[in-house]
């Protein structure tokens, strides 16, 4: 099963150093029944893109907790055994919970399929989105617009061989 693990550049650097993406249990995002219902598509690629988007939002939340991190969202795509994944808690249609899963096993970084990271020119918008996230969660429409502005930047695709270069940016 393909899962999308939200990180920050410092967390990716730590995973690169230890060789482990997560030791389980840890949160990731995947195509879940709730995500399928919310996204209303049968196209697997579209659904996986939606799961990637949910992980990007979770990465933004991680950035709010780490003010020293470079303001770029990071998501690692990795395939794990289906039995190692459980669907996250039922939190209704809360956007952050859509597609949320828990991975219960250790996942070596070597198993990663790809890494997705914001380009450098996204940093101002991602920083603004991270700063506005709490207000957006509280229902502030202007803050939500700022958070949505981060989504105007597509995450770039990187091969896993490029991780050493990426962590050099963090």
XYZ file of N, CA, C and O in Angstrom:
680
model
N 0.844 -1.167 0.000
C 0.000 0.000 0.000
C 0.892 1.233 0.000
O 1.823 1.334 0.791
N 0.591 2.176 -0.876
C 1.356 3.423 -0.940
C 0.843 4.366 0.141
O -0.351 4.625 0.237
N 1.769 4.855 0.963
C 1.434 5.855 1.968
C 2.331 7.064 1.765
O 3.425 6.962 1.182
N 1.854 8.189 2.247
C 2.562 9.449 2.118
C 2.860 9.958 3.524
O 1.943 10.217 4.304
N 4.138 10.092 3.829
C 4.583 10.441 5.177
C 4.965 11.922 5.212
O 5.888 12.338 4.499
N 4.261 12.717 6.025
C 4.610 14.140 6.131
C 5.850 14.332 7.004
O 5.987 13.707 8.055
N 6.756 15.180 6.530
C 7.978 15.490 7.264
C 8.311 16.966 7.095
O 7.599 17.703 6.412
N 9.410 17.369 7.673
C 10.054 18.655 7.434
C 11.455 18.326 6.917
O 11.893 17.172 6.990
N 12.171 19.323 6.424
C 13.537 19.033 5.972
C 14.424 18.539 7.118
O 15.188 17.584 6.914
N 14.345 19.111 8.336
C 15.150 18.531 9.426
C 14.766 17.079 9.736
O 15.636 16.257 10.033
N 13.480 16.751 9.651
C 13.053 15.363 9.903
C 13.548 14.441 8.790
O 13.932 13.294 9.048
N 13.567 14.935 7.551
C 14.108 14.141 6.445
C 15.616 13.932 6.656
O 16.127 12.835 6.414
N 16.304 14.957 7.140
C 17.737 14.821 7.424
C 17.967 13.768 8.499
O 18.892 12.954 8.393
N 17.120 13.741 9.514
C 17.239 12.746 10.577
C 16.979 11.344 10.017
O 17.686 10.392 10.345
N 15.959 11.206 9.166
C 15.667 9.907 8.550
C 16.836 9.459 7.682
O 17.192 8.276 7.670
N 17.450 10.406 6.981
C 18.605 10.079 6.149
C 19.767 9.602 7.021
O 20.459 8.644 6.679
N 19.960 10.250 8.155
C 21.046 9.894 9.069
C 20.830 8.520 9.693
O 21.749 7.704 9.764
N 19.586 8.244 10.127
C 19.306 6.979 10.813
C 18.970 5.849 9.857
O 19.013 4.678 10.234
N 18.573 6.205 8.623
C 18.167 5.191 7.657
C 16.744 4.696 7.868
O 16.312 3.758 7.217
N 16.025 5.362 8.768
C 14.674 4.904 9.086
C 13.686 6.056 8.938
O 13.863 7.122 9.527
N 12.644 5.804 8.157
C 11.607 6.807 7.939
C 10.721 6.934 9.171
O 10.297 8.020 9.532
N 10.446 5.835 9.794
C 9.631 5.824 10.996
C 9.753 4.480 11.665
O 9.944 3.460 11.000
N 9.660 4.473 12.981
C 9.810 3.206 13.699
C 8.469 2.621 14.112
O 8.418 1.584 14.736
N 7.385 3.265 13.778
C 6.055 2.768 14.067
C 5.726 2.826 15.546
O 6.598 2.616 16.358
N 4.522 3.147 15.896
C 3.529 3.641 14.948
C 3.758 5.119 14.624
O 4.220 5.883 15.458
N 3.442 5.480 13.386
C 3.515 6.876 12.969
C 2.398 7.162 11.975
O 1.846 6.261 11.353
N 2.063 8.436 11.848
C 0.958 8.868 10.992
C 1.451 9.062 9.569
O 2.527 9.609 9.334
N 0.632 8.620 8.642
C 0.868 8.841 7.215
C -0.503 9.074 6.575
O -1.526 9.089 7.267
N -0.523 9.219 5.270
C -1.777 9.446 4.545
C -1.823 8.499 3.365
O -0.799 8.174 2.775
N -3.032 8.051 3.050
C -3.215 7.084 1.969
C -4.628 7.230 1.416
O -5.446 7.994 1.940
N -4.899 6.473 0.379
C -6.248 6.447 -0.180
C -7.096 5.571 0.736
O -6.936 4.349 0.761
N -7.957 6.211 1.508
C -8.843 5.527 2.451
C -10.281 5.653 1.964
O -10.568 6.473 1.083
N -11.210 4.871 2.518
C -12.613 5.025 2.125
C -13.127 6.455 2.321
O -13.842 6.984 1.461
N -12.763 7.101 3.418
C -13.224 8.478 3.664
C -12.660 9.443 2.625
O -13.352 10.352 2.166
N -11.405 9.241 2.233
C -10.806 10.097 1.211
C -11.490 9.872 -0.129
O -11.778 10.827 -0.851
N -11.795 8.620 -0.453
C -12.510 8.316 -1.703
C -13.871 9.011 -1.738
O -14.258 9.583 -2.754
N -14.564 8.964 -0.614
C -15.894 9.584 -0.535
C -15.793 11.100 -0.656
O -16.587 11.732 -1.339
N -14.803 11.681 -0.008
C -14.623 13.133 -0.025
C -14.203 13.622 -1.418
O -14.711 14.620 -1.919
N -13.273 12.910 -2.045
C -12.718 13.351 -3.319
C -13.623 13.005 -4.497
O -13.563 13.635 -5.541
N -14.450 12.018 -4.344
C -15.422 11.582 -5.352
C -14.753 11.340 -6.709
O -15.034 12.005 -7.693
N -13.848 10.386 -6.719
C -13.194 10.000 -7.962
C -12.857 8.522 -7.885
O -12.599 7.991 -6.815
N -12.859 7.893 -9.025
C -12.438 6.497 -9.104
C -11.039 6.384 -9.712
O -10.488 5.294 -9.781
N -10.479 7.503 -10.150
C -9.149 7.512 -10.744
C -8.105 7.382 -9.636
O -7.970 8.265 -8.780
N -7.352 6.293 -9.636
C -6.389 6.006 -8.578
C -5.323 7.099 -8.495
O -4.934 7.519 -7.398
N -4.848 7.588 -9.638
C -3.823 8.630 -9.615
C -4.357 9.910 -8.970
O -3.651 10.576 -8.215
N -5.600 10.272 -9.262
C -6.204 11.453 -8.642
C -6.348 11.258 -7.140
O -6.096 12.177 -6.360
N -6.747 10.065 -6.737
C -6.901 9.780 -5.312
C -5.554 9.816 -4.592
O -5.445 10.340 -3.473
N -4.514 9.284 -5.227
C -3.184 9.331 -4.625
C -2.687 10.772 -4.531
O -2.044 11.156 -3.546
N -3.018 11.588 -5.522
C -2.648 13.001 -5.485
C -3.366 13.698 -4.321
O -2.782 14.539 -3.626
N -4.616 13.321 -4.083
C -5.362 13.878 -2.954
C -4.724 13.459 -1.629
O -4.613 14.267 -0.695
N -4.288 12.203 -1.531
C -3.610 11.738 -0.309
C -2.294 12.490 -0.117
O -1.945 12.868 1.008
N -1.572 12.735 -1.195
C -0.350 13.528 -1.136
C -0.663 14.935 -0.614
O 0.073 15.481 0.210
N -1.763 15.502 -1.069
C -2.181 16.824 -0.602
C -2.502 16.843 0.882
O -2.177 17.799 1.592
N -3.122 15.781 1.367
C -3.416 15.683 2.807
C -2.105 15.609 3.594
O -1.971 16.208 4.650
N -1.136 14.866 3.067
C 0.164 14.770 3.732
C 0.890 16.120 3.694
O 1.581 16.480 4.652
N 0.735 16.873 2.609
C 1.350 18.202 2.519
C 0.766 19.129 3.589
O 1.498 19.911 4.213
N -0.535 19.027 3.831
C -1.157 19.820 4.897
C -0.602 19.404 6.261
O -0.315 20.246 7.109
N -0.425 18.114 6.453
C 0.156 17.628 7.707
C 1.595 18.109 7.859
O 2.037 18.438 8.967
N 2.338 18.177 6.767
C 3.701 18.706 6.808
C 3.677 20.175 7.224
O 4.522 20.622 8.009
N 2.702 20.912 6.722
C 2.545 22.311 7.121
C 2.313 22.407 8.631
O 2.873 23.271 9.307
N 1.515 21.492 9.165
C 1.275 21.471 10.619
C 2.574 21.185 11.374
O 2.824 21.761 12.437
N 3.404 20.309 10.827
C 4.701 20.032 11.457
C 5.590 21.276 11.450
O 6.336 21.522 12.399
N 5.495 22.066 10.386
C 6.283 23.297 10.311
C 5.864 24.299 11.379
O 6.708 25.025 11.908
N 4.575 24.329 11.709
C 4.134 25.260 12.753
C 4.741 24.875 14.098
O 4.956 25.735 14.945
N 5.006 23.595 14.287
C 5.592 23.121 15.549
C 7.112 23.257 15.568
O 7.729 23.071 16.620
N 7.723 23.560 14.434
C 9.181 23.676 14.345
C 9.539 24.995 13.665
O 9.849 25.031 12.468
N 9.490 26.097 14.411
C 9.716 27.409 13.799
C 11.097 27.584 13.171
O 11.275 28.439 12.320
N 12.066 26.751 13.538
C 13.400 26.865 12.976
C 13.583 26.127 11.658
O 14.603 26.296 10.989
N 12.600 25.326 11.276
C 12.719 24.534 10.042
C 12.533 25.413 8.809
O 11.740 26.359 8.815
N 13.266 25.085 7.755
C 13.075 25.747 6.469
C 11.612 25.576 6.078
O 11.046 24.484 6.208
N 11.010 26.628 5.607
C 9.575 26.633 5.312
C 9.286 25.983 3.956
O 8.876 26.615 2.996
N 9.500 24.674 3.922
C 9.156 23.852 2.755
C 8.463 22.598 3.261
O 8.946 21.940 4.179
N 7.348 22.281 2.626
C 6.647 21.044 2.981
C 7.397 19.871 2.365
O 7.943 19.975 1.273
N 7.418 18.754 3.085
C 8.120 17.549 2.636
C 7.193 16.360 2.827
O 6.601 16.196 3.895
N 7.078 15.533 1.797
C 6.284 14.309 1.868
C 7.088 13.192 1.218
O 7.613 13.358 0.113
N 7.187 12.065 1.915
C 7.879 10.898 1.369
C 6.837 9.841 1.024
O 5.988 9.498 1.849
N 6.888 9.348 -0.218
C 5.992 8.279 -0.658
C 6.707 6.950 -0.462
O 7.864 6.798 -0.857
N 6.019 6.012 0.167
C 6.628 4.715 0.451
C 5.555 3.631 0.396
O 4.393 3.879 0.739
N 5.946 2.454 -0.061
C 5.032 1.316 -0.090
C 5.285 0.463 1.147
O 6.430 0.130 1.450
N 4.202 0.146 1.857
C 4.276 -0.689 3.060
C 3.257 -1.813 2.927
O 2.288 -1.697 2.174
N 3.446 -2.910 3.654
C 2.455 -3.993 3.596
C 1.099 -3.504 4.114
O 1.032 -2.740 5.085
N 0.019 -3.926 3.449
C -1.322 -3.481 3.852
C -1.630 -3.806 5.304
O -2.292 -3.042 5.988
N -1.137 -4.933 5.805
C -1.394 -5.311 7.180
C -0.710 -4.412 8.193
O -1.022 -4.455 9.382
N 0.204 -3.574 7.728
C 0.937 -2.675 8.627
C 0.261 -1.315 8.748
O 0.756 -0.434 9.437
N -0.875 -1.156 8.071
C -1.556 0.138 8.029
C -2.969 -0.006 8.579
O -3.697 -0.923 8.198
N -3.331 0.909 9.476
C -4.721 0.983 9.935
C -5.232 2.386 9.662
O -4.475 3.368 9.737
N -6.512 2.467 9.322
C -7.125 3.756 9.037
C -7.198 4.544 10.330
O -7.499 4.000 11.392
N -6.904 5.831 10.228
C -6.906 6.710 11.392
C -8.267 6.788 12.052
O -9.260 6.269 11.539
N -8.325 7.456 13.182
C -9.573 7.568 13.923
C -10.624 8.325 13.121
O -10.291 9.177 12.298
N -11.863 7.989 13.353
C -12.959 8.658 12.659
C -13.146 10.043 13.264
O -13.627 10.187 14.377
N -12.707 11.046 12.532
C -12.865 12.422 12.994
C -13.754 13.188 12.040
O -13.575 14.370 11.797
N -14.726 12.465 11.469
C -15.670 13.115 10.571
C -14.990 13.601 9.310
O -14.094 12.976 8.787
N -15.412 14.762 8.858
C -14.858 15.305 7.615
C -13.756 16.326 7.887
O -13.445 17.141 7.031
N -13.151 16.272 9.071
C -12.047 17.172 9.385
C -10.967 17.005 8.315
O -10.435 15.909 8.120
N -10.648 18.084 7.588
C -9.712 17.954 6.471
C -8.382 17.315 6.840
O -7.825 16.547 6.068
N -7.858 17.606 8.006
C -6.564 17.043 8.394
C -6.637 15.533 8.571
O -5.630 14.845 8.467
N -7.822 14.994 8.851
C -7.966 13.563 9.115
C -8.267 12.763 7.852
O -8.109 11.542 7.853
N -8.672 13.409 6.789
C -8.987 12.685 5.566
C -7.761 11.960 5.048
O -6.716 12.561 4.834
N -7.871 10.683 4.892
C -6.764 9.881 4.389
C -5.744 9.490 5.437
O -4.765 8.830 5.135
N -5.973 9.882 6.682
C -5.002 9.595 7.739
C -4.978 8.105 8.063
O -6.015 7.476 8.214
N -3.763 7.568 8.156
C -3.561 6.172 8.536
C -2.427 6.108 9.561
O -1.657 7.050 9.708
N -2.346 4.990 10.249
C -1.248 4.742 11.175
C -0.446 3.565 10.644
O -1.009 2.508 10.350
N 0.848 3.774 10.500
C 1.762 2.714 10.069
C 2.370 2.126 11.335
O 2.951 2.844 12.144
N 2.229 0.826 11.499
C 2.622 0.192 12.761
C 3.998 -0.476 12.732
O 4.429 -1.003 13.743
N 4.668 -0.449 11.599
C 5.969 -1.126 11.486
C 7.076 -0.119 11.215
O 6.824 1.008 10.789
N 8.289 -0.545 11.454
C 9.446 0.265 11.082
C 9.556 0.298 9.565
O 9.330 -0.715 8.900
N 9.900 1.466 9.041
C 10.020 1.608 7.590
C 11.396 2.188 7.272
O 11.673 3.352 7.596
N 12.255 1.396 6.654
C 13.565 1.922 6.252
C 13.396 2.983 5.169
O 12.562 2.840 4.264
N 14.163 4.035 5.257
C 14.109 5.085 4.243
C 14.429 4.517 2.861
O 13.929 5.003 1.852
N 15.214 3.458 2.808
C 15.569 2.823 1.537
C 14.344 2.296 0.794
O 14.399 2.070 -0.415
N 13.236 2.091 1.495
C 11.998 1.604 0.862
C 11.202 2.728 0.198
O 10.209 2.474 -0.484
N 11.607 3.987 0.411
C 10.877 5.125 -0.149
C 10.887 5.065 -1.668
O 11.885 4.681 -2.290
N 9.760 5.442 -2.252
C 9.633 5.472 -3.710
C 10.036 6.832 -4.265
O 10.612 6.925 -5.349
N 9.716 7.898 -3.531
C 10.020 9.253 -3.979
C 9.871 10.218 -2.818
O 9.312 9.879 -1.771
N 10.385 11.423 -3.047
C 10.271 12.495 -2.068
C 9.671 13.693 -2.792
O 10.026 13.975 -3.939
N 8.773 14.387 -2.114
C 8.095 15.550 -2.697
C 8.354 16.744 -1.784
O 8.063 16.683 -0.584
N 8.911 17.834 -2.359
C 9.334 18.981 -1.564
C 8.975 20.268 -2.310
O 9.054 20.326 -3.540
N 8.617 21.295 -1.547
C 8.373 22.604 -2.145
C 9.652 23.159 -2.757
O 10.756 22.941 -2.228
N 9.503 23.920 -3.827
C 10.624 24.656 -4.411
C 10.942 25.841 -3.503
O 10.118 26.257 -2.675
N 12.121 26.396 -3.658
C 12.543 27.523 -2.841
C 11.623 28.723 -2.939
O 11.399 29.432 -1.947
N 11.044 28.957 -4.125
C 10.177 30.127 -4.273
C 8.847 29.984 -3.530
O 8.098 30.951 -3.399
N 8.563 28.810 -3.004
C 7.333 28.608 -2.224
C 7.498 29.030 -0.768
O 6.506 29.199 -0.052
N 8.734 29.193 -0.313
C 8.988 29.438 1.104
C 8.192 30.598 1.700
O 7.622 30.441 2.787
N 8.090 31.766 1.044
C 7.309 32.852 1.658
C 5.837 32.472 1.857
O 5.249 32.768 2.900
N 5.241 31.818 0.858
C 3.830 31.428 0.977
C 3.634 30.318 1.996
O 2.641 30.302 2.730
N 4.574 29.379 2.065
C 4.483 28.297 3.046
C 4.672 28.860 4.452
O 3.961 28.478 5.385
N 5.588 29.802 4.608
C 5.789 30.442 5.917
C 4.532 31.175 6.354
O 4.097 31.059 7.513
N 3.928 31.915 5.436
C 2.695 32.632 5.759
C 1.575 31.649 6.113
O 0.803 31.884 7.050
N 1.500 30.550 5.378
C 0.472 29.539 5.650
C 0.678 28.912 7.021
O -0.286 28.700 7.769
N 1.916 28.618 7.367
C 2.206 28.033 8.682
C 1.799 29.001 9.793
O 1.225 28.592 10.802
N 2.077 30.290 9.584
C 1.714 31.302 10.579
C 0.199 31.475 10.698
O -0.306 31.799 11.770
N -0.532 31.243 9.608
C -1.984 31.465 9.589
C -2.786 30.216 9.955
O -4.006 30.300 10.126
N -2.121 29.082 10.090
C -2.835 27.808 10.252
C -3.741 27.781 11.483
O -4.893 27.341 11.397
N -3.275 28.246 12.614
C -4.096 28.211 13.837
C -5.361 29.050 13.667
O -6.457 28.619 14.044
N -5.220 30.225 13.080
C -6.395 31.075 12.858
C -7.349 30.433 11.856
O -8.570 30.492 12.016
N -6.793 29.802 10.825
C -7.637 29.113 9.840
C -8.398 27.975 10.494
O -9.592 27.780 10.229
N -7.719 27.228 11.356
C -8.384 26.144 12.082
C -9.513 26.682 12.959
O -10.484 25.982 13.222
N -9.370 27.928 13.402
C -10.387 28.558 14.234
C -11.532 29.159 13.449
O -12.433 29.761 14.029
N -11.484 29.027 12.116
C -12.596 29.499 11.296
C -12.377 30.835 10.612
O -13.288 31.361 9.962
N -11.195 31.402 10.704
C -10.896 32.685 10.065
C -10.739 32.470 8.559
O -9.798 31.813 8.110
N -11.670 33.035 7.780
C -11.666 32.834 6.324
C -10.444 33.463 5.655
O -9.910 32.912 4.687
N -10.020 34.633 6.154
C -8.833 35.265 5.568
C -7.595 34.403 5.807
O -6.763 34.230 4.914
N -7.479 33.855 7.002
C -6.346 32.978 7.314
C -6.413 31.713 6.459
O -5.381 31.227 5.989
N -7.616 31.181 6.240
C -7.761 29.989 5.399
C -7.298 30.274 3.979
O -6.682 29.432 3.335
N -7.573 31.481 3.509
C -7.117 31.867 2.176
C -5.592 31.868 2.104
O -5.002 31.437 1.100
N -4.937 32.311 3.178
C -3.471 32.307 3.233
C -2.951 30.860 3.238
O -2.006 30.531 2.534
N -3.600 30.001 4.029
C -3.208 28.583 4.078
C -3.387 27.955 2.697
O -2.517 27.229 2.215
N -4.505 28.247 2.046
C -4.752 27.700 0.709
C -3.713 28.187 -0.300
O -3.442 27.511 -1.290
N -3.114 29.349 -0.034
C -2.087 29.884 -0.929
C -0.882 28.967 -1.046
O -0.213 28.933 -2.087
N -0.594 28.201 -0.008
C 0.521 27.249 -0.087
C 0.230 26.178 -1.132
O 1.151 25.671 -1.790
N -1.043 25.838 -1.300
C -1.417 24.816 -2.281
C -1.251 25.285 -3.719
O -1.330 24.478 -4.645
N -1.024 26.589 -3.909
C -0.749 27.088 -5.256
C 0.615 26.610 -5.746
O 0.919 26.708 -6.928
N 1.415 26.097 -4.827
C 2.743 25.588 -5.168
C 2.695 24.060 -5.200
O 2.383 23.422 -4.204
N 2.997 23.504 -6.347
C 3.059 22.051 -6.472
C 4.335 21.554 -5.808
O 5.400 22.170 -5.940
N 4.228 20.458 -5.085
C 5.428 19.843 -4.537
C 6.220 19.233 -5.687
O 5.645 18.597 -6.575
N 7.516 19.431 -5.674
C 8.371 18.878 -6.716
C 8.696 17.426 -6.387
O 8.827 17.049 -5.228
N 8.866 16.616 -7.423
C 9.183 15.190 -7.269
C 10.691 15.023 -7.296
O 11.380 15.576 -8.152
N 11.207 14.251 -6.342
C 12.635 13.938 -6.302
C 12.813 12.438 -6.141
O 12.074 11.790 -5.395
N 13.821 11.908 -6.806
C 14.201 10.511 -6.605
C 14.871 10.390 -5.239
O 15.438 11.360 -4.720
N 14.805 9.211 -4.677
C 15.395 9.018 -3.342
C 16.910 9.248 -3.344
O 17.467 9.611 -2.314
N 17.543 9.087 -4.477
C 18.988 9.325 -4.574
C 19.320 10.804 -4.358
O 20.475 11.158 -4.117
N 18.313 11.673 -4.466
C 18.526 13.100 -4.304
C 18.373 13.577 -2.859
O 18.550 14.763 -2.571
N 18.042 12.659 -1.952
C 17.837 13.042 -0.549
C 19.058 13.741 0.036
O 18.903 14.776 0.711
N 20.302 13.275 -0.201
C 21.441 13.991 0.370
C 21.486 15.473 -0.049
O 21.799 16.345 0.758
N 21.137 15.758 -1.291
C 21.082 17.148 -1.750
C 19.964 17.908 -1.044
O 20.157 19.053 -0.628
N 18.806 17.281 -0.899
C 17.674 17.935 -0.260
C 17.960 18.273 1.200
O 17.637 19.356 1.660
N 18.556 17.347 1.922
C 18.813 17.598 3.345
C 19.912 18.643 3.527
O 19.972 19.294 4.571
N 20.723 18.839 2.513
C 21.716 19.909 2.555
C 21.069 21.277 2.528
O 21.667 22.265 2.930
N 19.788 21.348 2.087
C 19.049 22.605 2.040
C 18.409 22.939 3.373
O 17.925 24.040 3.576
N 18.327 21.958 4.278
C 17.644 22.155 5.555
C 18.624 22.510 6.603
O 18.392 22.853 7.695
